[in-house]
Coordinates of C-alpha atoms in Angstrom, one line a residue:
Chain A
M1 CA -14.4 -71.5 -21.9
A2 CA -13.8 -74.8 -20.2
G3 CA -16.7 -76.0 -18.2
P4 CA -19.5 -78.5 -18.2
G5 CA -22.7 -78.5 -20.1
G6 CA -22.2 -77.3 -23.7
D7 CA -19.5 -74.6 -23.2
M8 CA -16.8 -74.3 -25.8
Q9 CA -13.8 -76.4 -25.2
W10 CA -10.9 -75.7 -27.5
C11 CA -8.7 -78.5 -28.7
F12 CA -5.5 -78.5 -30.6
S13 CA -6.1 -79.6 -34.2
Q14 CA -3.0 -78.9 -36.3
V15 CA 0.1 -76.7 -36.4
K16 CA 1.7 -75.6 -39.6
G17 CA 5.2 -74.3 -40.1
A18 CA 8.7 -75.0 -38.9
I19 CA 9.3 -76.6 -35.6
D20 CA 12.6 -74.7 -35.3
D21 CA 13.0 -72.2 -32.5
D22 CA 15.2 -70.3 -34.9
V23 CA 12.7 -68.3 -36.9
A24 CA 13.5 -67.6 -40.5
E25 CA 12.5 -64.0 -41.3
A26 CA 10.7 -65.0 -44.5
D27 CA 8.5 -67.5 -42.6
I28 CA 7.0 -64.9 -40.3
I29 CA 3.2 -65.1 -40.8
S30 CA 1.8 -61.7 -41.6
T31 CA -1.8 -62.4 -42.4
V32 CA -4.4 -65.1 -42.0
E33 CA -7.8 -65.3 -43.7
F34 CA -10.6 -67.9 -44.2
N35 CA -12.6 -67.7 -47.4
H36 CA -16.3 -67.2 -47.3
T37 CA -17.2 -70.9 -46.8
G38 CA -14.3 -71.6 -44.5
E39 CA -13.1 -74.4 -46.8
L40 CA -10.0 -72.5 -47.7
L41 CA -7.6 -70.8 -45.3
A42 CA -4.9 -68.5 -46.7
T43 CA -1.8 -67.2 -45.0
G44 CA 0.7 -64.6 -46.2
D45 CA 4.2 -64.3 -44.9
K46 CA 7.1 -61.9 -44.8
G47 CA 8.8 -63.6 -47.7
G48 CA 5.9 -62.6 -50.0
R49 CA 4.4 -66.1 -50.2
V50 CA 0.8 -67.1 -50.0
V51 CA 0.0 -70.6 -48.7
I52 CA -3.6 -71.8 -49.0
F53 CA -4.9 -74.7 -47.0
Q54 CA -8.0 -76.6 -47.9
Q55 CA -10.3 -78.3 -45.5
E56 CA -10.6 -82.1 -46.0
V57 CA -14.2 -82.7 -45.3
E58 CA -14.3 -86.0 -43.6
N59 CA -17.6 -87.6 -42.7
K60 CA -19.4 -85.0 -40.7
N61 CA -21.6 -87.6 -39.1
L62 CA -18.8 -89.3 -37.3
P63 CA -18.3 -88.4 -33.7
Q64 CA -15.0 -86.6 -33.0
F65 CA -15.4 -85.0 -36.4
R66 CA -12.1 -83.5 -37.3
S67 CA -11.6 -81.3 -40.2
E68 CA -8.0 -81.2 -41.3
Y69 CA -6.5 -78.4 -43.3
N70 CA -3.9 -79.4 -45.8
V71 CA -1.8 -77.4 -48.2
Y72 CA -3.8 -76.7 -51.4
S73 CA -1.6 -74.1 -53.1
T74 CA 1.6 -72.2 -52.5
F75 CA 2.8 -69.4 -54.6
Q76 CA 5.0 -66.4 -54.5
S77 CA 2.7 -63.4 -54.5
H78 CA 5.0 -60.5 -54.2
E79 CA 8.7 -60.0 -54.7
P80 CA 10.9 -57.4 -53.2
E81 CA 11.1 -54.3 -55.4
F82 CA 13.4 -51.4 -55.5
D83 CA 11.9 -47.9 -55.7
Y84 CA 14.6 -46.0 -57.7
L85 CA 13.1 -42.6 -57.1
K86 CA 13.2 -42.9 -53.3
S87 CA 16.1 -45.3 -53.3
L88 CA 14.5 -47.8 -51.0
E89 CA 13.4 -51.4 -51.1
I90 CA 9.8 -52.3 -51.1
E91 CA 9.2 -55.2 -48.8
E92 CA 7.5 -58.2 -50.2
K93 CA 5.7 -59.0 -46.9
I94 CA 2.0 -59.7 -47.5
N95 CA 0.1 -57.3 -45.3
K96 CA -3.4 -58.5 -46.1
I97 CA -5.3 -61.2 -48.0
R98 CA -8.9 -60.9 -48.9
W99 CA -11.0 -63.5 -50.6
L100 CA -13.5 -62.5 -53.3
P101 CA -16.9 -64.1 -53.1
Q102 CA -16.8 -67.2 -55.3
K103 CA -18.6 -66.9 -58.7
N104 CA -17.4 -69.8 -60.7
A105 CA -15.1 -72.8 -60.3
A106 CA -12.0 -70.7 -59.7
Q107 CA -11.2 -68.8 -56.5
F108 CA -10.0 -65.3 -56.4
L109 CA -8.1 -63.4 -53.8
L110 CA -6.5 -60.0 -53.3
S111 CA -3.1 -59.9 -51.7
T112 CA -1.2 -56.8 -50.9
N113 CA 2.2 -55.8 -49.7
D114 CA 3.1 -52.2 -48.8
K115 CA 2.6 -50.7 -52.2
T116 CA 0.9 -53.1 -54.7
I117 CA -2.3 -55.1 -54.6
K118 CA -2.6 -58.2 -56.8
L119 CA -5.7 -60.1 -57.8
W120 CA -4.9 -63.8 -58.0
K121 CA -6.9 -66.5 -59.7
I122 CA -6.6 -69.9 -58.1
S123 CA -7.9 -72.7 -60.4
E124 CA -7.9 -76.4 -60.4
R125 CA -6.8 -78.5 -63.2
D126 CA -7.5 -82.2 -63.1
K127 CA -7.6 -83.0 -66.8
R128 CA -5.2 -82.5 -69.6
P129 CA -5.5 -82.6 -73.3
E130 CA -3.9 -85.4 -75.2
G131 CA -3.8 -86.4 -78.8
Y132 CA -2.7 -83.2 -80.5
N133 CA -2.2 -83.4 -84.2
L134 CA 0.7 -81.1 -84.6
K135 CA 2.5 -81.9 -81.3
E136 CA 4.0 -85.1 -80.0
E137 CA 3.3 -86.1 -76.4
D138 CA 6.5 -84.7 -75.2
G139 CA 5.8 -81.3 -76.9
R140 CA 8.0 -81.5 -79.9
Y141 CA 6.3 -80.4 -83.1
R142 CA 5.5 -82.8 -85.8
D143 CA 6.2 -82.2 -89.3
P144 CA 2.8 -81.4 -90.9
N145 CA 3.8 -83.5 -94.0
T146 CA 3.8 -86.6 -91.9
I147 CA 0.2 -86.2 -90.8
T148 CA -2.2 -88.5 -92.7
A149 CA -5.2 -88.4 -90.5
L150 CA -6.8 -85.9 -88.1
R151 CA -8.0 -86.7 -84.7
V152 CA -9.8 -84.7 -82.0
P153 CA -7.7 -84.2 -78.8
V154 CA -9.3 -85.7 -75.7
L155 CA -9.2 -84.6 -72.1
I156 CA -7.8 -87.3 -69.8
P157 CA -7.7 -87.2 -66.1
M158 CA -4.6 -86.2 -64.3
D159 CA -3.5 -85.6 -60.7
L160 CA -5.0 -82.4 -59.3
M161 CA -3.0 -79.4 -60.0
V162 CA -3.8 -76.1 -58.4
E163 CA -2.5 -73.1 -60.3
A164 CA -2.3 -69.5 -59.1
S165 CA -2.0 -66.8 -61.8
P166 CA -2.0 -63.1 -61.3
R167 CA -4.9 -61.5 -63.1
R168 CA -4.5 -57.8 -62.1
V169 CA -1.9 -55.7 -60.5
F170 CA -2.9 -52.5 -58.8
S171 CA 0.0 -50.3 -58.0
N172 CA 1.3 -46.7 -57.6
A173 CA -1.7 -45.5 -55.6
H174 CA -0.2 -45.4 -52.1
T175 CA 2.5 -43.2 -50.8
Y176 CA 2.4 -44.8 -47.3
H177 CA 2.2 -48.5 -46.5
I178 CA -1.0 -50.3 -47.4
N179 CA -2.4 -51.7 -44.2
S180 CA -5.8 -53.0 -45.2
I181 CA -8.0 -54.0 -48.1
S182 CA -11.7 -54.7 -48.2
V183 CA -13.8 -56.1 -50.9
N184 CA -17.3 -54.9 -51.7
S185 CA -19.9 -57.6 -52.0
D186 CA -20.8 -56.5 -55.4
Y187 CA -17.6 -58.2 -56.5
E188 CA -16.8 -55.2 -58.6
T189 CA -15.0 -52.8 -56.3
Y190 CA -12.7 -52.8 -53.3
L191 CA -11.0 -50.4 -51.0
S192 CA -7.3 -50.2 -50.1
A193 CA -6.0 -48.1 -47.3
D194 CA -2.7 -46.7 -45.9
D195 CA -2.2 -44.4 -43.0
L196 CA -3.3 -41.4 -45.0
R197 CA -5.7 -42.3 -47.8
I198 CA -8.3 -44.8 -48.9
N199 CA -8.5 -45.8 -52.5
L200 CA -11.5 -47.2 -54.2
W201 CA -10.7 -49.5 -57.0
N202 CA -12.7 -51.3 -59.7
L203 CA -11.4 -54.8 -60.0
E204 CA -11.2 -54.5 -63.7
I205 CA -9.3 -51.3 -63.9
T206 CA -5.8 -51.1 -62.7
D207 CA -4.5 -47.8 -63.8
R208 CA -6.7 -45.6 -61.7
S209 CA -8.6 -45.4 -58.5
F210 CA -10.7 -42.9 -56.5
S211 CA -8.9 -41.5 -53.6
I212 CA -10.2 -40.3 -50.3
L213 CA -7.8 -38.6 -47.9
K214 CA -8.5 -39.8 -44.4
H215 CA -8.1 -36.5 -42.7
N216 CA -10.8 -35.1 -44.9
L217 CA -13.2 -37.8 -43.9
R218 CA -15.1 -35.5 -41.6
N219 CA -16.0 -33.4 -44.6
F220 CA -15.7 -36.3 -46.9
I221 CA -14.0 -35.0 -50.0
Y222 CA -13.5 -37.4 -52.9
E223 CA -10.9 -36.9 -55.5
D224 CA -10.5 -38.7 -58.7
P225 CA -7.4 -38.7 -60.8
S226 CA -8.5 -36.0 -63.1
G227 CA -8.6 -33.7 -60.1
H228 CA -12.4 -33.4 -60.0
S229 CA -13.8 -33.6 -56.5
W230 CA -17.1 -33.6 -54.8
S231 CA -18.5 -34.3 -51.4
P232 CA -21.9 -35.6 -50.3
S233 CA -24.2 -33.4 -48.3
S234 CA -24.0 -35.4 -45.1
S235 CA -20.8 -36.2 -43.2
L236 CA -19.7 -39.5 -41.7
P237 CA -20.6 -40.6 -38.3
V238 CA -17.7 -40.6 -35.9
F239 CA -17.4 -43.2 -33.2
E240 CA -15.6 -41.7 -30.3
E241 CA -15.7 -42.4 -26.6
P242 CA -14.8 -39.6 -24.2
E243 CA -11.5 -40.2 -22.4
N244 CA -11.5 -41.4 -18.9
P245 CA -9.5 -38.7 -17.1
S246 CA -8.4 -41.1 -14.3
N247 CA -6.6 -43.2 -16.8
R248 CA -4.8 -40.4 -18.5
S249 CA -1.1 -40.8 -19.1
F250 CA 1.6 -39.9 -21.6
F251 CA 0.6 -42.9 -23.5
S252 CA -3.1 -42.3 -23.6
E253 CA -3.1 -41.4 -27.2
I254 CA -0.9 -44.2 -28.3
I255 CA -2.9 -46.9 -26.6
S256 CA -6.2 -45.6 -27.9
S257 CA -4.9 -45.8 -31.4
I258 CA -7.0 -48.4 -33.2
S259 CA -5.1 -51.3 -34.7
D260 CA -8.0 -53.2 -36.2
V261 CA -11.7 -52.8 -37.1
K262 CA -14.1 -55.6 -38.0
F263 CA -17.8 -55.4 -38.7
S264 CA -19.9 -58.1 -37.3
H265 CA -21.4 -60.7 -39.7
N266 CA -24.9 -59.3 -39.1
G267 CA -23.7 -55.8 -40.0
R268 CA -25.1 -54.3 -36.8
Y269 CA -21.9 -54.0 -34.8
M270 CA -18.4 -52.9 -35.3
M271 CA -15.4 -54.1 -33.2
T272 CA -12.3 -52.0 -32.6
R273 CA -9.0 -53.2 -31.2
D274 CA -6.8 -50.7 -29.4
Y275 CA -3.7 -51.6 -27.4
L276 CA -5.3 -52.8 -24.2
S277 CA -8.9 -53.5 -25.1
V278 CA -11.6 -54.6 -27.6
K279 CA -14.6 -52.4 -27.9
I280 CA -17.9 -53.3 -29.6
W281 CA -19.9 -50.4 -31.1
D282 CA -23.5 -50.4 -32.1
L283 CA -23.5 -48.8 -35.5
S284 CA -26.5 -46.7 -34.5
M285 CA -24.8 -45.3 -31.5
E286 CA -21.7 -43.2 -31.9
N287 CA -21.0 -41.8 -28.5
R288 CA -19.8 -44.8 -26.7
P289 CA -19.2 -48.5 -27.2
V290 CA -21.8 -51.0 -26.0
E291 CA -19.2 -53.4 -24.7
T292 CA -15.6 -53.1 -23.7
Y293 CA -13.3 -56.0 -22.9
Q294 CA -9.9 -55.7 -21.3
V295 CA -7.4 -57.8 -23.2
H296 CA -4.4 -57.4 -20.9
E297 CA -5.1 -54.7 -18.5
Y298 CA -2.0 -55.8 -16.5
L299 CA 0.1 -54.1 -19.1
R300 CA -1.1 -50.6 -18.2
S301 CA 1.5 -50.3 -15.5
K302 CA 4.2 -51.4 -18.0
L303 CA 3.4 -48.9 -20.7
C304 CA 6.6 -47.0 -20.3
S305 CA 8.8 -50.0 -21.1
L306 CA 6.5 -51.2 -23.7
Y307 CA 6.9 -47.8 -25.3
E308 CA 10.6 -48.0 -25.1
N309 CA 10.8 -51.4 -26.7
D310 CA 8.2 -50.5 -29.3
C311 CA 5.7 -53.1 -28.3
I312 CA 3.2 -50.4 -27.7
F313 CA 3.0 -50.0 -31.5
D314 CA 2.1 -53.6 -32.1
K315 CA -1.0 -53.9 -34.2
F316 CA -3.2 -56.6 -32.9
E317 CA -6.1 -57.9 -35.0
C318 CA -9.5 -59.1 -33.8
C319 CA -12.3 -61.3 -35.2
W320 CA -15.9 -62.3 -34.7
N321 CA -17.2 -65.9 -34.7
G322 CA -19.8 -66.8 -37.2
N323 CA -22.9 -65.8 -35.2
D324 CA -21.2 -62.8 -33.6
S325 CA -21.5 -64.2 -30.1
V326 CA -17.8 -64.4 -29.4
V327 CA -14.9 -62.2 -30.3
M328 CA -11.2 -63.1 -30.3
T329 CA -7.9 -61.3 -30.3
G330 CA -4.3 -62.0 -29.6
S331 CA -1.9 -61.0 -26.9
Y332 CA 1.7 -61.6 -25.8
N333 CA 3.4 -64.8 -24.7
N334 CA 1.5 -66.6 -27.5
F335 CA -1.7 -66.0 -25.5
F336 CA -5.0 -65.2 -27.2
R337 CA -8.2 -64.1 -25.7
M338 CA -11.8 -64.9 -26.3
F339 CA -14.8 -63.0 -25.0
E340 CA -18.2 -64.5 -25.0
R341 CA -20.5 -61.6 -25.3
G342 CA -23.8 -62.9 -24.0
Q343 CA -22.3 -65.0 -21.2
R344 CA -19.9 -62.3 -20.1
R345 CA -17.2 -64.9 -20.0
D346 CA -13.7 -64.7 -21.2
A347 CA -10.8 -67.0 -21.5
T348 CA -7.1 -66.8 -22.1
L349 CA -5.6 -69.7 -24.2
E350 CA -2.1 -70.4 -25.4
A351 CA -0.8 -71.5 -28.7
S352 CA 2.3 -73.5 -28.0
R353 CA 4.1 -76.6 -29.2
E354 CA 3.9 -78.0 -25.6
N355 CA 0.1 -78.2 -25.9
S356 CA 0.1 -79.8 -29.4
K357 CA -1.1 -83.3 -28.9
P358 CA -3.9 -84.3 -31.2
L359 CA -7.3 -83.2 -29.7
Q360 CA -5.6 -82.0 -26.5
V361 CA -7.9 -79.7 -24.7
L362 CA -6.4 -76.2 -24.1
K363 CA -6.1 -75.3 -20.5
P364 CA -7.1 -71.7 -19.6
R365 CA -4.1 -69.6 -18.8
K366 CA -3.9 -66.8 -16.2
V367 CA -1.6 -63.9 -15.7
C368 CA -0.7 -63.1 -12.1
T369 CA -0.9 -59.4 -11.6
G370 CA 0.6 -59.1 -8.1
G371 CA 0.8 -60.8 -4.8
K372 CA 1.4 -64.5 -4.6
R373 CA 1.6 -66.3 -7.8
K374 CA -0.5 -69.4 -7.9
K375 CA 0.7 -72.6 -9.5
D376 CA 0.2 -72.5 -13.3
E377 CA -0.1 -68.7 -13.3
I378 CA 2.5 -66.7 -15.0
S379 CA 3.7 -63.3 -13.7
V380 CA 3.6 -60.2 -15.9
D381 CA 7.4 -59.9 -15.9
S382 CA 7.8 -63.4 -17.2
L383 CA 5.7 -62.8 -20.3
D384 CA 7.6 -63.1 -23.5
F385 CA 6.9 -60.0 -25.5
N386 CA 8.5 -61.4 -28.6
K387 CA 5.9 -64.0 -28.8
K388 CA 2.9 -62.1 -30.0
I389 CA -0.3 -63.3 -31.6
L390 CA -1.2 -60.4 -34.0
H391 CA -3.3 -62.4 -36.5
T392 CA -6.2 -64.6 -35.8
A393 CA -9.1 -65.8 -37.9
W394 CA -12.4 -67.6 -37.1
H395 CA -14.1 -70.0 -39.5
P396 CA -17.2 -68.2 -40.9
Q397 CA -19.6 -71.0 -39.8
D398 CA -17.9 -73.5 -37.5
N399 CA -15.9 -73.2 -34.3
I400 CA -12.6 -73.6 -35.9
I401 CA -10.0 -70.9 -35.4
A402 CA -6.6 -70.2 -37.0
V403 CA -4.1 -68.5 -34.7
A404 CA -0.7 -67.3 -36.0
T405 CA 2.3 -67.1 -33.7
T406 CA 5.5 -65.7 -35.2
N407 CA 6.1 -68.4 -37.7
N408 CA 3.5 -71.1 -37.0
L409 CA -0.1 -71.4 -37.8
Y410 CA -2.2 -73.2 -35.1
I411 CA -5.6 -74.6 -35.9
F412 CA -7.9 -75.2 -33.0
Q413 CA -11.4 -76.5 -32.9
D414 CA -14.2 -76.8 -30.5
K415 CA -14.4 -80.3 -29.1
V416 CA -18.1 -80.6 -29.5
N417 CA -18.0 -78.7 -32.8
Chain B
M1 CA 10.7 -57.7 -18.5
I2 CA 13.6 -55.6 -17.7
L3 CA 13.3 -51.8 -18.0
K4 CA 16.4 -50.5 -19.6
G5 CA 18.4 -48.3 -17.2
Q6 CA 15.8 -47.8 -14.6
K7 CA 14.3 -49.9 -11.9
R8 CA 11.2 -48.5 -10.4
K9 CA 9.5 -49.7 -7.3
L10 CA 6.7 -47.3 -7.8
D11 CA 4.4 -47.5 -10.8
P12 CA 4.3 -43.9 -11.7
E13 CA 1.5 -44.3 -14.1
D14 CA -0.9 -45.4 -11.4
G15 CA -2.7 -42.5 -10.0
E16 CA -0.7 -40.1 -12.1
A17 CA -3.6 -37.7 -12.3
A18 CA -3.2 -37.1 -8.6
D19 CA 0.5 -36.8 -8.3
M20 CA 1.9 -34.7 -11.1
S21 CA 4.4 -32.8 -9.0
S22 CA 6.3 -35.8 -7.6
P23 CA 9.9 -36.3 -8.6
T24 CA 9.0 -39.7 -10.0
W25 CA 6.5 -38.1 -12.3
E26 CA 9.1 -35.6 -13.4
S27 CA 11.7 -38.3 -14.0
Q28 CA 9.3 -40.4 -15.9
R29 CA 8.3 -37.4 -18.0
Q30 CA 12.0 -36.7 -18.8
F31 CA 12.5 -40.3 -19.7
V32 CA 9.5 -40.4 -22.0
F33 CA 10.6 -37.2 -23.5
S34 CA 14.1 -38.3 -24.4
V35 CA 12.9 -41.7 -25.6
S36 CA 10.3 -40.0 -27.8
L37 CA 12.8 -37.6 -29.3
N38 CA 15.1 -40.5 -30.0
K39 CA 12.3 -42.5 -31.6
Y40 CA 11.1 -39.6 -33.7
Q41 CA 14.6 -38.8 -35.0
R42 CA 15.4 -42.4 -35.8
G43 CA 12.0 -42.7 -37.5
Q44 CA 12.7 -39.7 -39.7
E45 CA 16.0 -41.1 -40.8
L46 CA 14.2 -44.0 -42.4
P47 CA 13.5 -43.6 -46.1
E48 CA 9.8 -44.2 -45.4
P49 CA 8.8 -43.2 -41.9
S50 CA 5.6 -44.9 -40.7
L51 CA 3.0 -42.1 -40.6
R52 CA 1.0 -43.6 -37.8
R53 CA 4.0 -44.1 -35.7
S54 CA 5.4 -40.6 -36.4
V55 CA 2.1 -39.0 -35.5
L56 CA 1.7 -41.0 -32.3
I57 CA 5.3 -40.1 -31.2
A58 CA 4.9 -36.5 -32.1
N59 CA 1.7 -36.2 -30.2
T60 CA 3.3 -37.8 -27.2
L61 CA 6.1 -35.2 -27.4
R62 CA 3.5 -32.5 -27.7
Q63 CA 1.6 -33.9 -24.7
I64 CA 4.8 -33.7 -22.6
A65 CA 5.5 -30.2 -23.8
L66 CA 2.0 -29.1 -22.9
E67 CA 2.2 -30.5 -19.4
K68 CA 5.6 -29.0 -18.9
H69 CA 4.5 -25.6 -19.9
G70 CA 1.5 -25.8 -17.7
E71 CA 3.8 -26.1 -14.8
S72 CA 7.0 -24.2 -15.4
P73 CA 7.4 -20.8 -13.8
P74 CA 7.2 -17.8 -16.1
P75 CA 10.5 -16.4 -17.5
P76 CA 11.1 -13.0 -15.8
D77 CA 11.1 -10.9 -19.0
S78 CA 7.7 -11.8 -20.1
A79 CA 4.6 -10.2 -18.7
L80 CA 2.4 -12.5 -20.7
M81 CA 3.5 -15.7 -19.0
S82 CA 0.9 -15.6 -16.3
G83 CA -1.3 -17.9 -18.2
E84 CA -3.9 -15.3 -18.9
P85 CA -3.9 -13.5 -22.2
A86 CA -3.1 -9.8 -21.9
T87 CA -5.0 -9.2 -25.1
P88 CA -8.4 -10.5 -25.9
P89 CA -8.3 -14.0 -27.5
T90 CA -8.1 -13.8 -31.2
N91 CA -8.7 -16.5 -33.7
R92 CA -5.6 -17.7 -35.5
G93 CA -6.1 -15.5 -38.4
Q94 CA -4.1 -13.7 -41.0
S95 CA -2.4 -11.3 -38.7
E96 CA -0.8 -14.0 -36.7
D97 CA 0.4 -15.7 -39.8
E98 CA 2.1 -12.5 -40.9
D99 CA 3.8 -12.3 -37.5
W100 CA 5.1 -15.8 -38.0
G101 CA 6.2 -15.0 -41.5
S102 CA 8.3 -12.0 -40.6
V103 CA 10.6 -13.8 -38.2
E104 CA 10.3 -17.2 -39.8
S105 CA 13.3 -17.0 -42.0
D106 CA 15.6 -16.5 -38.9
F107 CA 14.4 -19.7 -37.3
S108 CA 14.6 -22.5 -39.8
L109 CA 14.7 -25.0 -37.0
S110 CA 11.6 -23.8 -35.3
A111 CA 9.8 -23.5 -38.6
A112 CA 10.8 -27.0 -39.6
I113 CA 9.7 -28.6 -36.3
S114 CA 6.5 -26.6 -36.2
S115 CA 5.7 -27.4 -39.7
I116 CA 6.3 -31.1 -39.2
L117 CA 4.0 -31.1 -36.2
T118 CA 1.4 -29.0 -38.0
A119 CA 1.7 -31.3 -41.0
L120 CA 1.2 -34.3 -38.8
D121 CA -1.6 -32.5 -37.1
S122 CA -3.4 -31.8 -40.4
T123 CA -2.8 -35.3 -41.5
I124 CA -4.6 -36.9 -38.6
D125 CA -8.2 -36.5 -37.8
G126 CA -8.3 -33.8 -35.1
G127 CA -10.7 -34.0 -32.1
P128 CA -14.2 -32.5 -32.4
Q129 CA -13.0 -29.3 -30.8
A130 CA -10.0 -28.8 -33.1
A131 CA -9.9 -25.4 -34.7
P132 CA -9.0 -25.3 -38.3
R133 CA -5.4 -24.6 -38.6
T134 CA -3.9 -22.0 -40.9
P135 CA -0.8 -23.5 -42.5
L136 CA 2.5 -21.8 -41.9
R137 CA 3.9 -19.9 -44.7
S138 CA 6.8 -22.2 -45.3
V139 CA 4.5 -25.0 -46.0
E140 CA 2.2 -23.5 -48.6
N141 CA 0.6 -26.6 -50.0
L142 CA -0.6 -28.1 -46.8
P143 CA -4.3 -29.0 -47.0
E144 CA -6.7 -27.4 -44.7
S145 CA -9.3 -29.4 -43.0
A146 CA -12.0 -28.5 -45.5
G147 CA -12.1 -27.3 -49.0
D148 CA -8.8 -27.9 -50.6
A149 CA -10.5 -30.0 -53.1
A150 CA -8.7 -29.3 -56.3
K151 CA -5.3 -30.6 -55.5
P152 CA -4.3 -34.0 -56.8
G153 CA -3.8 -36.3 -54.0
Y154 CA -0.1 -36.9 -54.4
V155 CA 0.9 -33.4 -53.8
N156 CA -0.2 -33.6 -50.2
D157 CA 1.7 -36.8 -49.7
V158 CA 4.8 -35.4 -51.3
S159 CA 4.8 -32.2 -49.3
M160 CA 4.5 -34.1 -46.0
E161 CA 7.4 -36.3 -47.0
D162 CA 9.4 -33.2 -47.9
L163 CA 8.7 -31.9 -44.4
F164 CA 10.0 -35.1 -43.0
Q165 CA 13.3 -34.5 -44.9
E166 CA 13.5 -30.9 -43.8
V167 CA 14.5 -31.5 -40.2
D168 CA 18.1 -32.1 -39.9
A169 CA 18.2 -34.4 -37.0
S170 CA 21.6 -33.0 -35.8
L171 CA 20.0 -29.6 -35.3
L172 CA 17.8 -31.0 -32.6
G173 CA 20.8 -31.9 -30.5
R174 CA 22.9 -28.7 -30.8
V175 CA 25.6 -28.4 -28.3
G176 CA 25.0 -25.8 -25.6
Y177 CA 21.3 -25.5 -26.3
P178 CA 19.0 -27.4 -24.1
A179 CA 17.1 -29.5 -26.7
E180 CA 14.1 -29.9 -24.6
E181 CA 13.5 -26.2 -23.9
E182 CA 14.0 -25.5 -27.6
L183 CA 11.5 -28.0 -28.7
I184 CA 9.0 -26.9 -26.1
C185 CA 9.3 -23.3 -27.3
Y186 CA 8.5 -24.2 -30.8
L187 CA 5.8 -26.8 -30.4
P188 CA 2.5 -25.5 -31.6
P189 CA -0.4 -25.8 -29.2
F190 CA -2.2 -29.0 -28.5
S191 CA -5.2 -28.9 -30.6
S192 CA -7.8 -29.8 -28.0
A193 CA -6.5 -27.6 -25.2
S194 CA -8.8 -24.9 -23.9
S195 CA -8.7 -21.8 -25.9
N196 CA -7.4 -19.7 -23.0
F197 CA -4.4 -21.9 -22.6
R198 CA -3.9 -22.1 -26.3
E199 CA -3.9 -18.3 -26.7
A200 CA -1.4 -18.0 -23.8
F201 CA 0.8 -20.6 -25.5
E202 CA 0.8 -18.8 -28.8
L203 CA 1.5 -15.5 -27.2
E204 CA 4.4 -17.1 -25.4
H205 CA 5.8 -18.3 -28.7
L206 CA 5.7 -14.9 -30.1
M207 CA 7.3 -13.4 -27.1
E208 CA 10.1 -16.0 -27.1
I209 CA 10.9 -15.3 -30.7
L210 CA 10.7 -11.6 -30.4
V211 CA 12.8 -11.6 -27.3
E212 CA 15.5 -13.6 -29.0
S213 CA 15.5 -11.6 -32.2

């Protein structure tokens, strides 16, 4: 991305989280999501907490405009639970957060762990009532016999307080681990999915959902809790690319397993992330992707050991920028990749504490795949496979990105912005 | 990145399509097979195995078994091992189910493994060429790929979890019985294989079981 004449240059903006190299398990970031305006940025962690950052909108007319995200609200979304029937503990790790479109002053988001989805209301309070008749200021009740005159309580300003309260709890609908949720723009329904089934929920109704078994998707059978089922007359399109026989190996199936899917903002395209690549599909063309980007092709010769150490099962996410011209995804060694679709340009950047000076421009990184390693390049065998960037998010309008390393959240922005 | 226990100068996965008979290929296949078996067993010991992971590992096992069977010389007592079906190809219909059913009770291990792989198979979305699979008798409430509409959703989940519990991991490593051969014998055919190969594979299964009984 670095280059003269209007290209994107990414600068460090902020980093959130502990500086410690010793990572506390509960602090491991498990999901990152901007809200629809980009003003709020939510993260979920392994300890079941949600932290919401809010963008402080400084004067946008100033040069070197910097938007800073500061903590807006922190709350414990999920607690560990014990399933007595199966005798196992249900992790409190937040797998996904999805914001609802904003309808009034309050914000709503859905957060989910492996088994339970919760609808949270986040509301601001900057006034409090004072002057009750029956209560003292400290809360003690007054003896009604002592009251001689009535007054109307008044609202007086107070320091801003942000409260999160659970409004709905949706549980007992998934046997396997919930891996994603998706909100309908009608603000009434949403989907939750595990490896086997997709459930369709109404936000108002917590005791039942419509269930679609994924392996039935070809014939598309719906089932509701009463056992009634039906299927539409047409079946779903299937996006599938024929396999390249020269690339076939024992691991072909594993590496073609899709770890994330994202629709483009304009609704025309869909991006899929598999282990080694990002593919962009035109929704009107099912037989092959329109674009394929190699994320870390140098890993192809290492698949055997990546299988052995389980890295091959890592589920990387991907995201689009606001106008669908650039896509981003994470890799190992705290590297992340960006692909500029029209320009056919790509970059490898790194999220690290060493490059964390304010407004420091990120230098492109390069992995050396063989032969003589140039200065500043890193060889494949030196990559740290414990430092993986699985979760990334792009501000819906601006060139601001949030990149999660194991326990830190990095915020980068485009220098020109 | 250090590869546990094995240092390789060659990258066996490069150009593997060309060189499947080399010893490196064979040793890698062995390696992947034993790692996969290990992973699968350990995964099943967890109270809640990850479905995606189990499916991917099981399919990798099946892939290896398929390739191994494509190459191994036919056992001497089976005329049907030549790779061509002696009888005209039949659909997997009721008659084959009945054949399975009659010897099934004697082979709880084979049934368990086959049923797990079939269960996993019917869980995932098969390829466009996948033939609909008739469930094995021991697993009566497996859903078919179309039409099992009336069952409440949870029954399917529970039955698959039951299947996960069925395999006693220790059975897979019985002393004196080569685990790999055993597993290969009982793996059901790869769903997208050509029908000729698949028929041969199925007939081979039956022969193995009948010969042993």
